[in-house]
Short mmCIF file of C-alpha atoms in Angstrom, two decimals:
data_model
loop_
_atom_site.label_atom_id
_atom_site.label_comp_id
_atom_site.label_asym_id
_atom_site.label_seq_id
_atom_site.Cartn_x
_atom_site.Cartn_y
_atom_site.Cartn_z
CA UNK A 42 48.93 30.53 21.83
CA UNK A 43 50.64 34.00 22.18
CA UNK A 44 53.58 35.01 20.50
CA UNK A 45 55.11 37.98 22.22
CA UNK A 46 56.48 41.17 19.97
CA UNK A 47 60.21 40.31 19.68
CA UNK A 48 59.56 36.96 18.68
CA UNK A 49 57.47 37.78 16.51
CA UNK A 50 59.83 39.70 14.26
CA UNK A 51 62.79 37.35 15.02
CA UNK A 52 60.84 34.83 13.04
CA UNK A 53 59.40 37.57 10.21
CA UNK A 54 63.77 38.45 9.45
CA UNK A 55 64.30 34.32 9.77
CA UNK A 56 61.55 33.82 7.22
CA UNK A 57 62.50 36.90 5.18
CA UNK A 58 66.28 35.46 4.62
CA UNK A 59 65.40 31.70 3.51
CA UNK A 60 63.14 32.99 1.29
CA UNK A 61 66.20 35.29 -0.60
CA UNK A 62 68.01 32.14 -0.09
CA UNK A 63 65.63 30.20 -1.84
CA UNK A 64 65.57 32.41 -4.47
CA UNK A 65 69.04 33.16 -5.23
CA UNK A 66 70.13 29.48 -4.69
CA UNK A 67 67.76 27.67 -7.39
CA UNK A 68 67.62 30.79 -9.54
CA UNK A 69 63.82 31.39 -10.18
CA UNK A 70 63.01 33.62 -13.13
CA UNK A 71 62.43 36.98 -12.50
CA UNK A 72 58.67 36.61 -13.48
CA UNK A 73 58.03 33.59 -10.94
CA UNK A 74 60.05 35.25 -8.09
CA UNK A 75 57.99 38.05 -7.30
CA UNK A 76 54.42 35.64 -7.41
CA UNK A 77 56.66 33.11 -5.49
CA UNK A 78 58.02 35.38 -3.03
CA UNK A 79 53.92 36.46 -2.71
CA UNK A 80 52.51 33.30 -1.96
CA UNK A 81 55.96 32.10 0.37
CA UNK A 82 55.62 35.75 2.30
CA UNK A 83 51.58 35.23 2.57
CA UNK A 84 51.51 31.79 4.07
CA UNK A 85 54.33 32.83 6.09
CA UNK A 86 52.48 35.68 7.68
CA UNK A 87 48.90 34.10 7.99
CA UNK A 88 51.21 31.23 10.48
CA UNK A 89 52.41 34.10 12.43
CA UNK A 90 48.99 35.71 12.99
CA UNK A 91 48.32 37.37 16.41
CA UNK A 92 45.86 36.06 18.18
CA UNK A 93 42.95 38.23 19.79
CA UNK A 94 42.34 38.48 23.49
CA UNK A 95 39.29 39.32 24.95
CA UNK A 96 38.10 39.78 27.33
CA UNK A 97 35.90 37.81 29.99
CA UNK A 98 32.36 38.37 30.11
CA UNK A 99 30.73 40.45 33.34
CA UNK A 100 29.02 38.44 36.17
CA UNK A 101 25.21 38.40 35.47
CA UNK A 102 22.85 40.69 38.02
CA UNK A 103 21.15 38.56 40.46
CA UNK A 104 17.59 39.99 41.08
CA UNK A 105 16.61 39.18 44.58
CA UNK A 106 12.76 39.40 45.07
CA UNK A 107 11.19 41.61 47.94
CA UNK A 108 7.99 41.26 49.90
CA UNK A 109 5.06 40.24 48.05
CA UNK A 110 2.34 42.83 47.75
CA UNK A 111 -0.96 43.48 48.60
CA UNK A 112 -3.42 41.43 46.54
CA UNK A 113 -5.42 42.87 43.78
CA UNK A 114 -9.26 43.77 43.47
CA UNK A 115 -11.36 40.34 42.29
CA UNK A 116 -11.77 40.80 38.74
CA UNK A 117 -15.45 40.57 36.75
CA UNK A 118 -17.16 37.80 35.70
CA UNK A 119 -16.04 36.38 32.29
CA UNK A 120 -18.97 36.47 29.25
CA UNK A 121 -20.37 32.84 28.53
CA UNK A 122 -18.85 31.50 25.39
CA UNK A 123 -20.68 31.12 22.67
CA UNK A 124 -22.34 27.04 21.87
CA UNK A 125 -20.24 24.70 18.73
CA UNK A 126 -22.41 24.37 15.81
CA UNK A 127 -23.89 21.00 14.83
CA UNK A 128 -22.29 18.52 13.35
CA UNK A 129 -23.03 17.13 9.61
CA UNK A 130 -24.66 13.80 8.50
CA UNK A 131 -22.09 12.38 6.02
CA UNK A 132 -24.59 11.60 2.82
CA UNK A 133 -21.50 9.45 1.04
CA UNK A 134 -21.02 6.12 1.78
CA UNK A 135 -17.22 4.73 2.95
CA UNK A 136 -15.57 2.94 0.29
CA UNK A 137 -15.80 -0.80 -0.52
CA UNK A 138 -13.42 -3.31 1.61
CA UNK A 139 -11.08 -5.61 0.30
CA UNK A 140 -11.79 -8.70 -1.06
CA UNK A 141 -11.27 -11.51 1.69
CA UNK A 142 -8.81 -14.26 1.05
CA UNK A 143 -9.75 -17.30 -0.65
CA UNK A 144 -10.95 -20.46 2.06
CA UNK A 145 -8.69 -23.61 2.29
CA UNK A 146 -9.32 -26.61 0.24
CA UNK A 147 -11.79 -29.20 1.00
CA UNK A 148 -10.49 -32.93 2.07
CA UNK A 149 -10.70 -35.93 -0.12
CA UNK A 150 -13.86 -37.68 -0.59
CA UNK A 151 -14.49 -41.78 0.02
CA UNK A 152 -14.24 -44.42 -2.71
CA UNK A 153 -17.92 -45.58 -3.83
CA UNK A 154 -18.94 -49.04 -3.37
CA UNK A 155 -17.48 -51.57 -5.88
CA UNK A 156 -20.33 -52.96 -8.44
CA UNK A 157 -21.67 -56.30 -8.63
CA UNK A 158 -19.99 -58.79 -11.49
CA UNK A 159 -22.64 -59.04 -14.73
CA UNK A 160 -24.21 -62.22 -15.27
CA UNK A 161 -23.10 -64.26 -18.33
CA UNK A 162 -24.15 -63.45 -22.26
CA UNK A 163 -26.56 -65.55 -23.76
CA UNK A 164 -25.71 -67.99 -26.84
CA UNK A 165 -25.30 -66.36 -30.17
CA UNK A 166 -26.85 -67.72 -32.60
CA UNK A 167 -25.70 -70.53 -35.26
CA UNK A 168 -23.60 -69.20 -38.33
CA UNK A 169 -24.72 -69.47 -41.91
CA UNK A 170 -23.94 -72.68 -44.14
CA UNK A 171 -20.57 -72.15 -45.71
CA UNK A 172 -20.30 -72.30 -50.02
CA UNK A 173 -18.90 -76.04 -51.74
CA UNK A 174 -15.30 -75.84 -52.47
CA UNK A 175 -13.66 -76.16 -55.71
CA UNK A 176 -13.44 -79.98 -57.73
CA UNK A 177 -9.89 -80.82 -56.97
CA UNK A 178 -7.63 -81.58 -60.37
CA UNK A 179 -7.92 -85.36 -61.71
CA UNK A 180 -4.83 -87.35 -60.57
CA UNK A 181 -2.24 -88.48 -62.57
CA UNK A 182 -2.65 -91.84 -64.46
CA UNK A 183 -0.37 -94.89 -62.41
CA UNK A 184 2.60 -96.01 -63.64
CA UNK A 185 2.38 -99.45 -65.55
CA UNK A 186 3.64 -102.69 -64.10
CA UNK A 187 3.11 -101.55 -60.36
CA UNK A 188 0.91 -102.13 -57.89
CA UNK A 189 0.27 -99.78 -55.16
CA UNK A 190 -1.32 -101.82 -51.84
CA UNK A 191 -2.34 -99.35 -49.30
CA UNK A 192 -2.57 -101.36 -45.75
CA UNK A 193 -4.89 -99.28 -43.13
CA UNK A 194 -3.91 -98.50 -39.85
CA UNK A 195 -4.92 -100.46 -36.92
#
């Protein structure tokens, strides 16, 4: 953007009189006016800065080639290079693999064959004579005058 010379101080006086305005109208102390009218006349000038021109670079040379020359003499023979050393034995063994995983479970096994039923116990043997019992109390003597039949069962 270009700002030509005349505008450019039309807007410098316009700036220049609202800042007084400013000033006079909200009545700034005297030790924030100057630091205000600063910073106001700083940011005012920095949006009014003239931009630089300049100017557009020169076309490059274009260097067109000519004939080609005569060719030059065969050069000598190259040296032989020397022969690569021999390689080492490596005396260290790699390191250890990993452990492998561990192998699936095996399957179930079959039931055994059911055993035969035992034969029967022989007889024990006969028990041990048991001991006499106690003598039972005497009975009671009868009542007088009657007479007890006892009639057996047929």
């Amino acid at each position: 953007m270009t700002v030509n010379v005349a505008a450019r101080k039309k807007l410098h006086a316009q700036f220049h009189r609202q800042v007084r305005f400013y000033l006079i109208t909200y009545k700034v102390p005297m030790k924030y006016s100057l630091l205000l009218a600063a910073l106001i006349a700083t940011l005012g000038l920095a949006a009014c800065e003239k931009t630089s021109v300049t100017p557009p670079a020169a076309a490059p040379v274009v260097v067109v080639p000519g004939p080609a020359g005569p060719s030059g003499a065969t050069g000598a023979t190259g040296s032989t290079g020397s022969t690569g050393s021999t390689g080492t034995t490596v005396a260290v063994p790699g390191a250890t693999g990993a452990t492998g995983a561990t192998g699936a479970t095996g399957s179930a096994g079959y039931d055994g064959a059911k055993g035969s039923t035992g034969s029967t116990g022989a007889t024990g043997a006969s028990g041990a004579t048991g001991y006499d019992g106690a003598k039972g109390d005497t009975g009671a003597d009868g009542k007088k005058g009657d007479t007890l039949i006892v009639v057996p069962a047929k």
